[in-house]
Short mmCIF file of C-alpha atoms in Angstrom, two decimals:
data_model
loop_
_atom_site.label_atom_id
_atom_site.label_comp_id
_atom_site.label_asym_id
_atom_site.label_seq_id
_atom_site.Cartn_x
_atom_site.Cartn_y
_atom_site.Cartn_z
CA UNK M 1 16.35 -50.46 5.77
CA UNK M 2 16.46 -50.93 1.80
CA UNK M 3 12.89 -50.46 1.61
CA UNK M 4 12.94 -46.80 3.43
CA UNK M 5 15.85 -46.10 0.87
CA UNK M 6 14.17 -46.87 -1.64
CA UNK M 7 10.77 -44.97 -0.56
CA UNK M 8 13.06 -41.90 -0.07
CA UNK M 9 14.73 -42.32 -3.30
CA UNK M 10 10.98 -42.61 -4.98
CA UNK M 11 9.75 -39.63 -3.70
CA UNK M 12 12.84 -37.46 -4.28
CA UNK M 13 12.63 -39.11 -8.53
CA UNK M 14 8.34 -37.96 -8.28
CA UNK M 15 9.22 -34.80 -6.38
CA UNK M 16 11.68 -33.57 -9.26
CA UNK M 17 9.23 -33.48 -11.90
CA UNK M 18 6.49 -31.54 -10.44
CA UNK M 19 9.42 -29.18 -9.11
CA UNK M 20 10.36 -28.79 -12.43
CA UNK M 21 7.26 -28.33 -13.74
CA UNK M 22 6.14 -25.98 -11.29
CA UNK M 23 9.36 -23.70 -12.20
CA UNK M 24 8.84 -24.16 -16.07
CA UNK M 25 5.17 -22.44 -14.99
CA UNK M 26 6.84 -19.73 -12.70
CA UNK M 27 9.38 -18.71 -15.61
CA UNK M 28 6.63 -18.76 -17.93
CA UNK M 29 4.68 -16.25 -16.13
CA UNK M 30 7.49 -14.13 -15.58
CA UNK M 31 8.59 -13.64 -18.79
CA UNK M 32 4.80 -13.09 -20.14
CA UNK M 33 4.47 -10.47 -17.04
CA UNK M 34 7.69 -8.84 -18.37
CA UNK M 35 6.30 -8.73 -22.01
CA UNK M 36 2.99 -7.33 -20.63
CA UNK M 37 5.09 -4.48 -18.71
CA UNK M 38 7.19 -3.56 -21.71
CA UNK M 39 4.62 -2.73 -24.20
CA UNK M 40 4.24 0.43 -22.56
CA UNK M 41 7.16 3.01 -22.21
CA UNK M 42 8.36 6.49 -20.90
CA UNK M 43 9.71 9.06 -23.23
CA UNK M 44 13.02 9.25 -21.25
CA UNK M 45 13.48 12.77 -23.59
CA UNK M 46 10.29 14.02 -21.95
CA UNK M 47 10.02 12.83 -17.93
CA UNK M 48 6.64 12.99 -16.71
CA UNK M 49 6.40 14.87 -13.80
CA UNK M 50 4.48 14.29 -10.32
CA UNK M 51 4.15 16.28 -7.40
CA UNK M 52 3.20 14.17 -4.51
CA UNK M 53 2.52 15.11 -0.59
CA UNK M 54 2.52 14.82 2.37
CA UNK M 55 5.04 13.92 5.18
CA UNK M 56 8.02 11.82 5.56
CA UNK M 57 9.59 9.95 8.41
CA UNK M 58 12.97 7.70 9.75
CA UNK M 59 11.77 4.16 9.68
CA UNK M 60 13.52 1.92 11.99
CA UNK M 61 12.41 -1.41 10.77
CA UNK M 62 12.61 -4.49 13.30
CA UNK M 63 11.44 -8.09 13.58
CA UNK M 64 8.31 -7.57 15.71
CA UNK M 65 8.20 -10.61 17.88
CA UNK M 66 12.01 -9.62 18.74
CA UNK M 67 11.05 -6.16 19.99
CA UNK M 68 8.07 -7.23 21.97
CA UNK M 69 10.04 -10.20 23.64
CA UNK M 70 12.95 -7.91 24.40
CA UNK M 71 10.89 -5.03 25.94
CA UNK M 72 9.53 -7.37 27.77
CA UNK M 73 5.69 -6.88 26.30
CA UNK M 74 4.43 -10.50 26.61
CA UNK M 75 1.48 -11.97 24.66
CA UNK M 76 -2.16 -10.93 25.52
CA UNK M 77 -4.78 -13.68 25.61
CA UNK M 78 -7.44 -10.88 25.35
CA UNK M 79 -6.72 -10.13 20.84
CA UNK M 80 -8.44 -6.43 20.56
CA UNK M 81 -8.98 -3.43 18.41
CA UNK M 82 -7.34 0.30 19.68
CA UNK M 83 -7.97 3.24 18.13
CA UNK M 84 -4.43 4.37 19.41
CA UNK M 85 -2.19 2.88 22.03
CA UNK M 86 -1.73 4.33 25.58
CA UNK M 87 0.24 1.36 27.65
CA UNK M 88 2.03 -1.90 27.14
CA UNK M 89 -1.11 -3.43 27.51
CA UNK M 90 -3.33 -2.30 24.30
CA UNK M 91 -0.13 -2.94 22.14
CA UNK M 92 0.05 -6.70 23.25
CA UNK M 93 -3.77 -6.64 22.61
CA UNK M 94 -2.91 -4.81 19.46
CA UNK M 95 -0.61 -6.36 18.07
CA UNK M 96 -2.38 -10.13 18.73
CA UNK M 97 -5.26 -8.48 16.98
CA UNK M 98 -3.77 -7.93 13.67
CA UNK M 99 -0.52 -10.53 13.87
CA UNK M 100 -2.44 -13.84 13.19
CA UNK M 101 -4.41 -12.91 10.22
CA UNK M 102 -1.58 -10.99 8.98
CA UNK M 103 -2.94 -7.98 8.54
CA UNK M 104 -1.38 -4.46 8.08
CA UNK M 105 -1.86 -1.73 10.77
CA UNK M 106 -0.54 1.21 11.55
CA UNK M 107 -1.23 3.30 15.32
CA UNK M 108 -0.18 6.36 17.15
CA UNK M 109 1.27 6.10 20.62
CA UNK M 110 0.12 8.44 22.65
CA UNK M 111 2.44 7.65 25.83
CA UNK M 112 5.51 8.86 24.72
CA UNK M 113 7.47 7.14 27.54
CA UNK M 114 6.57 4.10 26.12
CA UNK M 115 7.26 5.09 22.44
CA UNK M 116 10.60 6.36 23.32
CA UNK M 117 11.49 2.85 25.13
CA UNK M 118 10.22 0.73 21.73
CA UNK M 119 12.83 3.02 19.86
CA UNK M 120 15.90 2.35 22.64
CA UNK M 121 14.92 -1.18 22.41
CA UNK M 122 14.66 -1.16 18.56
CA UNK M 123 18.72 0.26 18.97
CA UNK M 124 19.95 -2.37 20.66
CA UNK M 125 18.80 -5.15 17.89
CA UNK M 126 21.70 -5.91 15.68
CA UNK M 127 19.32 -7.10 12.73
CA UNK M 128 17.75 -3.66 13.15
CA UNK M 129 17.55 -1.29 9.60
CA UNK M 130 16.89 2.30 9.00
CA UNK M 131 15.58 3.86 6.23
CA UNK M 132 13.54 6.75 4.66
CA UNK M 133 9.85 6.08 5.31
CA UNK M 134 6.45 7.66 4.69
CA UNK M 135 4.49 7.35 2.16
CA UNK M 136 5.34 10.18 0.29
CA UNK M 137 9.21 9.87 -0.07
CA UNK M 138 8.73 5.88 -0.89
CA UNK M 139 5.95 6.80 -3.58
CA UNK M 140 8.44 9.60 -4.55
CA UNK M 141 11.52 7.41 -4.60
CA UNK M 142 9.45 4.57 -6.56
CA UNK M 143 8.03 7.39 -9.33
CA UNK M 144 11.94 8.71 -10.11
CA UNK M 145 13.18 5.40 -10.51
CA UNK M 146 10.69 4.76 -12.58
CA UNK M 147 11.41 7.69 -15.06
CA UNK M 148 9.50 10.92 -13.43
CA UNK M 149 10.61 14.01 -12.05
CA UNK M 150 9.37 14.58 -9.07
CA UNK M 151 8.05 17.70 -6.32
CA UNK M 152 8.13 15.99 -3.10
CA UNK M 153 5.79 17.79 -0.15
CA UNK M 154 7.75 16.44 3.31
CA UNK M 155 9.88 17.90 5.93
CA UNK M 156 13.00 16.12 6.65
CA UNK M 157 16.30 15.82 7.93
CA UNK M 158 19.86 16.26 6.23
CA UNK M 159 20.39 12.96 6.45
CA UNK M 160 17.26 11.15 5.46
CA UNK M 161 17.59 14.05 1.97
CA UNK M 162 20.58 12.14 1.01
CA UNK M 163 18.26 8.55 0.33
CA UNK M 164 16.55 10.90 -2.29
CA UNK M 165 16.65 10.42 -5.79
CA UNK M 166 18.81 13.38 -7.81
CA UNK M 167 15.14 13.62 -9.46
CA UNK M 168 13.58 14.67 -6.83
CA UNK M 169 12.98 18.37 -5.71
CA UNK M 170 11.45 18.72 -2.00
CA UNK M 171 9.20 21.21 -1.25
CA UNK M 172 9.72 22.24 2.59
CA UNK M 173 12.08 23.10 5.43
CA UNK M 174 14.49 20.87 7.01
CA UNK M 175 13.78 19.91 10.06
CA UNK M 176 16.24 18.71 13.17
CA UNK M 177 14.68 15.32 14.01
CA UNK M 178 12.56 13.51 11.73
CA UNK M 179 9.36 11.61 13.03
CA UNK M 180 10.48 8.17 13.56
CA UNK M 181 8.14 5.05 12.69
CA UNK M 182 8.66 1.76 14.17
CA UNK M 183 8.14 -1.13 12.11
CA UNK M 184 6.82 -4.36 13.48
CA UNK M 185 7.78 -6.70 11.01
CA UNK M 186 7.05 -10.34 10.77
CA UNK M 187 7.40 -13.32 8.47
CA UNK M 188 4.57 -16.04 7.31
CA UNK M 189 4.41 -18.42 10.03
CA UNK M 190 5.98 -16.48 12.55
CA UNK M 191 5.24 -17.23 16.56
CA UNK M 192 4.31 -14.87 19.13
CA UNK M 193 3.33 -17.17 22.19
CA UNK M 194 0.38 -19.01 21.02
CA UNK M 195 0.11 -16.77 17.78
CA UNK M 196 0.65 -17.88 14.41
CA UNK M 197 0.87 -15.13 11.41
CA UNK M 198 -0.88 -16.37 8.57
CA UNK M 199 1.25 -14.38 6.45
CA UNK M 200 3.97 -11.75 6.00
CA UNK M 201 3.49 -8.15 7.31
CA UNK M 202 3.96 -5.56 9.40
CA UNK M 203 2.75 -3.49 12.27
CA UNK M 204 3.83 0.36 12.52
CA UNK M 205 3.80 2.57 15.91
CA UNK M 206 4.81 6.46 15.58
CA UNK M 207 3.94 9.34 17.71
CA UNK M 208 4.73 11.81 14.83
CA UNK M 209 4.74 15.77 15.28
CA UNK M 210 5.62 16.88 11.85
CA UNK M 211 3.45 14.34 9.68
CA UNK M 212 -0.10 15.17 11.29
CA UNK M 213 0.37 19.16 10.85
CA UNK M 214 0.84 18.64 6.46
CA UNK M 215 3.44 21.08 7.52
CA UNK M 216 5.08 21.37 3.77
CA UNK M 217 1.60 21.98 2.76
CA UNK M 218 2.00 25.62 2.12
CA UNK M 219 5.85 25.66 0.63
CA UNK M 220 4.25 22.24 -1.39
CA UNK M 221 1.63 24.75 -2.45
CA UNK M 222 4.15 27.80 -3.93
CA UNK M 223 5.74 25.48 -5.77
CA UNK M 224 3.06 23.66 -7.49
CA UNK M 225 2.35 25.52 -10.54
CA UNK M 226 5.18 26.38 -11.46
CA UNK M 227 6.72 22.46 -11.32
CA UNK M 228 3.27 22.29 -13.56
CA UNK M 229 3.05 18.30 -12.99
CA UNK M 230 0.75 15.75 -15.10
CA UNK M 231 -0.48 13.91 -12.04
CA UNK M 232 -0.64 15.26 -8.01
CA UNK M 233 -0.27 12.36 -5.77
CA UNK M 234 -1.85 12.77 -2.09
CA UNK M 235 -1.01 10.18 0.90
CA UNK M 236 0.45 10.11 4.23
CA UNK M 237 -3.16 11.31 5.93
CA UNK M 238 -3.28 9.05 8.16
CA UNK M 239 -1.00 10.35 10.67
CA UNK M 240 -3.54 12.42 11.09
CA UNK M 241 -5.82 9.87 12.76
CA UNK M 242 -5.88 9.74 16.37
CA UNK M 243 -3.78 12.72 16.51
CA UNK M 244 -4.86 14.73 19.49
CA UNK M 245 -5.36 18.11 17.39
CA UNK M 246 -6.88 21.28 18.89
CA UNK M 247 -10.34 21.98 18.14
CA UNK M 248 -11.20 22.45 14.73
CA UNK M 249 -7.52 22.10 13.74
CA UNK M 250 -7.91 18.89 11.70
CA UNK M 251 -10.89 20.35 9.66
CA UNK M 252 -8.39 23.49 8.75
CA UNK M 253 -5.78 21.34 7.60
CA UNK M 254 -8.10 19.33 5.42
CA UNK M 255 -9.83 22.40 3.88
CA UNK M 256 -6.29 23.80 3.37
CA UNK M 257 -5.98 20.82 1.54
CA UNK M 258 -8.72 20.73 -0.47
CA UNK M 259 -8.08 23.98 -1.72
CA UNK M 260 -4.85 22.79 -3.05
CA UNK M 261 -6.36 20.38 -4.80
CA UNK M 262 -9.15 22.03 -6.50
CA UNK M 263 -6.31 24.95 -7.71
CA UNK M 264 -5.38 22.33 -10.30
CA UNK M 265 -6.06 22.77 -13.77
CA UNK M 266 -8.93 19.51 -14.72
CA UNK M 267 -6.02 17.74 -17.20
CA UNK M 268 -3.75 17.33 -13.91
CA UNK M 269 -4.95 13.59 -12.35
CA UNK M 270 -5.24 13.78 -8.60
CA UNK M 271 -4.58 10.31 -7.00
CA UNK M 272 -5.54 9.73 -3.11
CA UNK M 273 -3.70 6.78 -1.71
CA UNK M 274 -5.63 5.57 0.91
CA UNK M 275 -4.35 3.74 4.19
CA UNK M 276 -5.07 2.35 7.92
CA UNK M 277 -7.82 4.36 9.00
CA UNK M 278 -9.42 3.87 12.44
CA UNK M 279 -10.98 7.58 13.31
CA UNK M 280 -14.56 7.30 12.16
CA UNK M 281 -14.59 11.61 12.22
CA UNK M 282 -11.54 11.58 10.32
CA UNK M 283 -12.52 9.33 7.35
CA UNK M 284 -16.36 11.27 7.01
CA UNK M 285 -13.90 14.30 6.57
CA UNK M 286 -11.60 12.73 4.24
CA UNK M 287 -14.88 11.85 2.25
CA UNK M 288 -16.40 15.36 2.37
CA UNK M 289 -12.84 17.34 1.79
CA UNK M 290 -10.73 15.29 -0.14
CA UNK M 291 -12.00 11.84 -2.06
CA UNK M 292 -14.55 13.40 -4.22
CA UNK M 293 -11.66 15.82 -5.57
CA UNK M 294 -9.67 12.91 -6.70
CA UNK M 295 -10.26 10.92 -9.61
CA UNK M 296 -7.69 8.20 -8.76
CA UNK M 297 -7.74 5.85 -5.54
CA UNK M 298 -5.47 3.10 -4.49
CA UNK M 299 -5.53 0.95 -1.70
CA UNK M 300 -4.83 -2.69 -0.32
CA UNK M 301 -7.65 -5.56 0.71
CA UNK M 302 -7.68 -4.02 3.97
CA UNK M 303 -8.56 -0.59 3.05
CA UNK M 304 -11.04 -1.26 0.14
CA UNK M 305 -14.22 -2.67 2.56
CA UNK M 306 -13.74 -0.27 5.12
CA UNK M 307 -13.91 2.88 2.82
CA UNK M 308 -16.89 0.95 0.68
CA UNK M 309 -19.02 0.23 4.55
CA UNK M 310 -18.30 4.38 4.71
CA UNK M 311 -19.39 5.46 1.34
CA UNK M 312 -22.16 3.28 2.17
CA UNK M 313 -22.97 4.89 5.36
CA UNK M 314 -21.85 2.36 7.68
CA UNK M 315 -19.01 1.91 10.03
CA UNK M 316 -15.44 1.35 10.18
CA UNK M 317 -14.40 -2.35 9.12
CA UNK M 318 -11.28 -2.65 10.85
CA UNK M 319 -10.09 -6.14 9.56
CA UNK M 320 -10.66 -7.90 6.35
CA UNK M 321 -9.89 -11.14 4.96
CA UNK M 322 -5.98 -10.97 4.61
CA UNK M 323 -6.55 -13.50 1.25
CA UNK M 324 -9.88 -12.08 -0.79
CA UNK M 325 -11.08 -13.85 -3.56
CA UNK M 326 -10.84 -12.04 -6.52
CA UNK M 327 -14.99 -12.16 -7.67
CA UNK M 328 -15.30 -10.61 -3.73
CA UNK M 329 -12.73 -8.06 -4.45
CA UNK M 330 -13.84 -6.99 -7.96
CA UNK M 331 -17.47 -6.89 -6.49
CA UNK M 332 -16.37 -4.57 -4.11
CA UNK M 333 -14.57 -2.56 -6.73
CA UNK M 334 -17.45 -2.14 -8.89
CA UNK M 335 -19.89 -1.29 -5.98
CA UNK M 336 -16.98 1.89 -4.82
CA UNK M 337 -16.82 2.62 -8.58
CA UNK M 338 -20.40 3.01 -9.01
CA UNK M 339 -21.56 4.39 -5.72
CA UNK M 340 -18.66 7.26 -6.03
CA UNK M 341 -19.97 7.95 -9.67
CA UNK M 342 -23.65 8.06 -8.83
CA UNK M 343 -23.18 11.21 -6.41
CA UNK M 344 -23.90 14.39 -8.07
CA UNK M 345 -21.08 16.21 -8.17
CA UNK M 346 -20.48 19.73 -6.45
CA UNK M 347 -17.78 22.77 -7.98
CA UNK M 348 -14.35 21.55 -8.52
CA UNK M 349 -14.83 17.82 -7.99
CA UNK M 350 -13.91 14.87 -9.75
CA UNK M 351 -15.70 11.72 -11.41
CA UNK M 352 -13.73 8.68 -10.05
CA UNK M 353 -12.13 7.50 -13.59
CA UNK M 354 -9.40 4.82 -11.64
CA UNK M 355 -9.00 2.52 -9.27
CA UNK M 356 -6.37 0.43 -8.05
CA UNK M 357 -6.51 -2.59 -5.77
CA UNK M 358 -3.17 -4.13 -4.85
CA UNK M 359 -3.30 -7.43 -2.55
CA UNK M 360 -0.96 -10.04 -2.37
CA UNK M 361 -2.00 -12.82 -4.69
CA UNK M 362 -2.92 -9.82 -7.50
CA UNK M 363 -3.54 -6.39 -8.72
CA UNK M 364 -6.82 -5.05 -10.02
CA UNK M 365 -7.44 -2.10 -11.53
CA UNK M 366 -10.68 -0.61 -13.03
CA UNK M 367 -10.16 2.56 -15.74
CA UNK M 368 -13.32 4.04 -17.21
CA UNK M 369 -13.08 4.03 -20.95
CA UNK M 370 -12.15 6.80 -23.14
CA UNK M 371 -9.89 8.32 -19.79
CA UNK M 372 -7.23 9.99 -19.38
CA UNK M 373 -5.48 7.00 -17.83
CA UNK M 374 -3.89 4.72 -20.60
CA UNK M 375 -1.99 2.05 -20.83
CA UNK M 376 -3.96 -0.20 -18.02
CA UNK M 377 -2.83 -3.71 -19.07
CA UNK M 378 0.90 -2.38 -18.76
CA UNK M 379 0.22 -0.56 -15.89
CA UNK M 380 -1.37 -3.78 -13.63
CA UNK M 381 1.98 -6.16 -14.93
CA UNK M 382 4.08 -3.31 -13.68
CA UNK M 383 2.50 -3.18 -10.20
CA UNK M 384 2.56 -6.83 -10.06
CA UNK M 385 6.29 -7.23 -10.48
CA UNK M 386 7.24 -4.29 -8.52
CA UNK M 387 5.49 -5.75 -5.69
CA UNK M 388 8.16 -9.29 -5.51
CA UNK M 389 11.37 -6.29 -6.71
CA UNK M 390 10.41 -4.17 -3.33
CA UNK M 391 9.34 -6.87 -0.84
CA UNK M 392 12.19 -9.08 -2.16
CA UNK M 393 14.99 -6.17 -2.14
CA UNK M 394 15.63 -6.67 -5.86
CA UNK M 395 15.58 -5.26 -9.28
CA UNK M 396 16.07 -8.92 -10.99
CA UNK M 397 13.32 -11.77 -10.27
CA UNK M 398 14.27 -14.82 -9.35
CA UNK M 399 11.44 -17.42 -9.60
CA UNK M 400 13.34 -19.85 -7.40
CA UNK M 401 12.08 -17.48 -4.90
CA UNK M 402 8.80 -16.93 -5.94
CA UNK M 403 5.01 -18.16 -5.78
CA UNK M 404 1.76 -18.26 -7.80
CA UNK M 405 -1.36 -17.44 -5.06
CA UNK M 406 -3.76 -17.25 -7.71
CA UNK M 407 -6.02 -20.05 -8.51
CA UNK M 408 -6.35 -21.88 -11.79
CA UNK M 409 -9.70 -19.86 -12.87
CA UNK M 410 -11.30 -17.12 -11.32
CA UNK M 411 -14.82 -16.24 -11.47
CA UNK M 412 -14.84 -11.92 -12.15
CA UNK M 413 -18.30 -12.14 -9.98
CA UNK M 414 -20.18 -13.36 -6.77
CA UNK M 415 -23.32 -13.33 -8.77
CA UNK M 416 -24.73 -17.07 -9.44
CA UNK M 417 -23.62 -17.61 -13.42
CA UNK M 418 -20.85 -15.13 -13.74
CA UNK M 419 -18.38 -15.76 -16.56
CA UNK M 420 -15.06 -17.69 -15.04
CA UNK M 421 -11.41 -16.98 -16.68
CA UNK M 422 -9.08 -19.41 -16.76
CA UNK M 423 -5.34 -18.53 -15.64
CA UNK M 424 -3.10 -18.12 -18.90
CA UNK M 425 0.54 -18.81 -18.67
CA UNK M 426 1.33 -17.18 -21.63
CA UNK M 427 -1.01 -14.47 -21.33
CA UNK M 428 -1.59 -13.71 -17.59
CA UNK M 429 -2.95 -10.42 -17.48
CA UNK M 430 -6.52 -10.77 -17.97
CA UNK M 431 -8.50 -7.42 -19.16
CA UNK M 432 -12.23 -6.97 -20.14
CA UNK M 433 -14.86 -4.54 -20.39
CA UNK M 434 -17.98 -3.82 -18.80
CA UNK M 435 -20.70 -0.60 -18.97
CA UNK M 436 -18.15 2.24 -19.15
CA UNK M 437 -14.93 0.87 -17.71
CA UNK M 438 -12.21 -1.81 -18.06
CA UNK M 439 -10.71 -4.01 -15.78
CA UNK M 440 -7.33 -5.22 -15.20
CA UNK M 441 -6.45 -7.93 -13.41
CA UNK M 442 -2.65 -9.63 -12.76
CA UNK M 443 -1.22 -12.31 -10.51
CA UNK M 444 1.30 -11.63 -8.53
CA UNK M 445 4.67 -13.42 -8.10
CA UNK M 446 4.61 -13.39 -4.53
CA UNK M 447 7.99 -13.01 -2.53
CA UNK M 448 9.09 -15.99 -0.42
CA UNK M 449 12.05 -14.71 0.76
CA UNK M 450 10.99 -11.44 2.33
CA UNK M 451 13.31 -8.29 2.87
CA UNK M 452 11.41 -6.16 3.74
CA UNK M 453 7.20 -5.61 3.68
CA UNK M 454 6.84 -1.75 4.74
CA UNK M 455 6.38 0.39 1.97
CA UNK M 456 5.77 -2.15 -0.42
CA UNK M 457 1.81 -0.75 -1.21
CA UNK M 458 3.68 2.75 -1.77
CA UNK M 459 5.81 1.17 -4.29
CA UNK M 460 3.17 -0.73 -5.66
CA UNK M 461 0.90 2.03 -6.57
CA UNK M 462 3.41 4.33 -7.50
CA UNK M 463 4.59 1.98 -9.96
CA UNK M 464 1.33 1.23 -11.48
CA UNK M 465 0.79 5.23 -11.91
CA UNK M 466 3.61 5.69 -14.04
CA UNK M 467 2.60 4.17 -17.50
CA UNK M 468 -0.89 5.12 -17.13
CA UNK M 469 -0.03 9.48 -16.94
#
């Protein structure tokens, strides 16, 4: 009828303005976020260089609901928590644990015979991609681009070498047949039976022989000091959790580790990145071994409460709010920050002088003053933009495919009267300073039309490293 014409045609005249406007915002950002990122350079003369461990795999990367449907893995009405999956069974509970939130997660298979018929389902999807995975090579990969030369600790195959950057050198033998990971992707809104994801992510399965061991550890090792980097990455650990490792094995590898670390001269950085930890025994070592020997941590929303409930002496939190607040997240920060800088410290280890957050609405980061990390402001607009240029698959933003998750005004605390900032277009990386640190914090441009989600924390903090060595 006329008058549904011309209630059509009036929404689609009101709809164009606030479309417009909402772009004009988007572009405004962007170009602010850009500004933000350039004030801080590399001396392309001068590359800094990273050396960065451990591990390195063959990612097959699928659309998760796909693979489940076509191996015939149907949806569990029982959602629940495994340490590790054994049967078809705990991955449908698995996997309808972590799917609807949208969480990240990341488990070893210990039935191989089910592992190996994920993978020869995974090769007959036509959408199917592989790539170079682990966190490692990506971090590795991300650093190069970025202007670093880098010593990469991994083990890996002819082929996967050749998706290397020409500035990287790898420290370790070849081997035949990489570890494979399976990625479980899966796109906001996505269905799996009565399931709903809340938002984009993905789901990883591996039953990894190489990764576990640190098996470039030593040959990482020889090389070290001579490469004589700026900044020694660690990540990749945990493939070790779950792993079923002989008796006291696990501990060696660690200490082996440590020892590694603590052979550094005090002006090289040590970062840890943390990840999906599930292995209560494994995380109290990673605490006693390895995190007080860093002075740099990064991690996701996911990550950050369950190694706080640790340091704190309680248990593993296994999921997390998939969309913090930012006063709960830089609450959090400040309570890891402190807590990790209250301990007295032993021979050889570190104070904790950074830490990154990366979620997907923003990045936080918290530098204590008068560090040797510089260049924070820089460094958070650089993570933020790298995280729509990797999950979007490009180098060029497009804001047409992009949105703001951040709220008007944010409130920097849970505490009753804490100061509130309001969002700035034209300025929307908001710093400040409190005791003997600054914070850092950025929206991010959030992806809408998703390529790819794997990886995209590696790339992330790997990017927000580089200006701030």
């Amino acid at each position: 009828t006329a008058l549904s014409l011309l209630m059509v045609l009036l929404a689609f005249w009101y709809r164009q303005p606030v479309d417009q406007s909402l772009q004009s915002r988007l572009d405004i950002v962007l170009s602010s976020l850009l500004r933000a990122e350039s004030k801080a350079g590399l001396d392309r003369y001068h590359r800094p260089r990273v050396a960065i461990g451990f591990g390195g795999c063959l990612d097959i990367i699928v659309d998760g609901v796909t693979l489940l449907n076509k191996a015939g893995i149907e949806p569990s009405s029982r959602p629940f928590h495994h340490n590790y999956i054994n049967s078809e069974q705990q991955l449908a509970e698995s996997f309808a644990y972590f799917f609807p939130p949208g969480a990240a997660s990341e488990r070893f298979v210990s039935n191989e015979t089910l592992f190996r018929k994920l993978i020869e389902v995974s090769r007959t999807m036509s959408a199917a991609r592989w790539s170079l995975g682990g966190n490692a090579p990506m971090m590795a990969n991300r650093l190069a681009r970025e202007g670093c030369d880098v010593l990469l600790g991994s083990r890996l195959s002819s082929e996967l070498l050749d998706f290397l950057s020409e500035h990287i050198t790898v420290a370790g033998k070849q081997v035949e047949d990489a570890d494979i990971h399976l990625i479980l992707e899966y796109s906001t809104g996505a269905k799996w039976g009565n399931y709903v994801s809340r938002r984009a992510n993905r789901y990883i399965v591996h039953s990894d022989d190489h990764n576990p061991m640190m098996d470039s550890l030593e040959e990482f090792s020889l090389h070290l000091h001579d490469f004589k980097p700026s900044l020694l990455v660690v990540g990749g650990l945990q493939m070790m959790d779950n792993f079923p490792f002989r008796d006291g094995q696990r501990l060696e590898r660690l200490k082996a580790l440590k020892n590694v670390m603590v052979s550094l001269d005090s002006s090289t950085g040590v970062h840890l990145e943390m990840a999906s930890f599930v292995d209560e025994g494994l995380m109290k070592e990673l605490l006693t071994y390895v995190v007080p020997y860093a002075d740099s941590l990064g991690m996701n929303e996911q990550e950050l409460p369950n190694l706080l409930s640790l340091v704190k002496g309680g248990n593993i939190t296994v999921l997390s709010d998939p969309y913090p607040r930012i006063a709960s997240i830089l609450d959090q920060m400040r309570e890891l920050y402190l807590l990790m800088n209250s301990m007295e410290l032993r021979t050889d280890q570190r104070r904790l002088t950074r830490l990154h957050v990366h979620t997907l609405a923003f990045q936080a980061i918290i530098v204590t003053k008068a560090s040797a990390w510089k260049n924070t402001m820089s460094a958070t607009a650089k993570a933020s933009l790298t995280a729509y240029r990797y999950v979007c698959g490009s180098t060029e933003i497009d804001t047409s495919k992009a949105r703001l998750l951040m709220d008007d005004s944010f409130s920097i605390s849970r505490e009753e009267g804490s100061q509130r900032i309001s969002f700035q277009e034209r300025r929307p990386v908001s710093c400040w300073e409190e005791h003997d640190y600054e914070i850092c914090v950025a929206p991010v441009l959030v992806c809408t039309k998703v390529h790819q989600t794997a990886g995209g924390g590696d790339n992330v903090s790997a990017a927000g490293l580089v200006l701030q060595i």
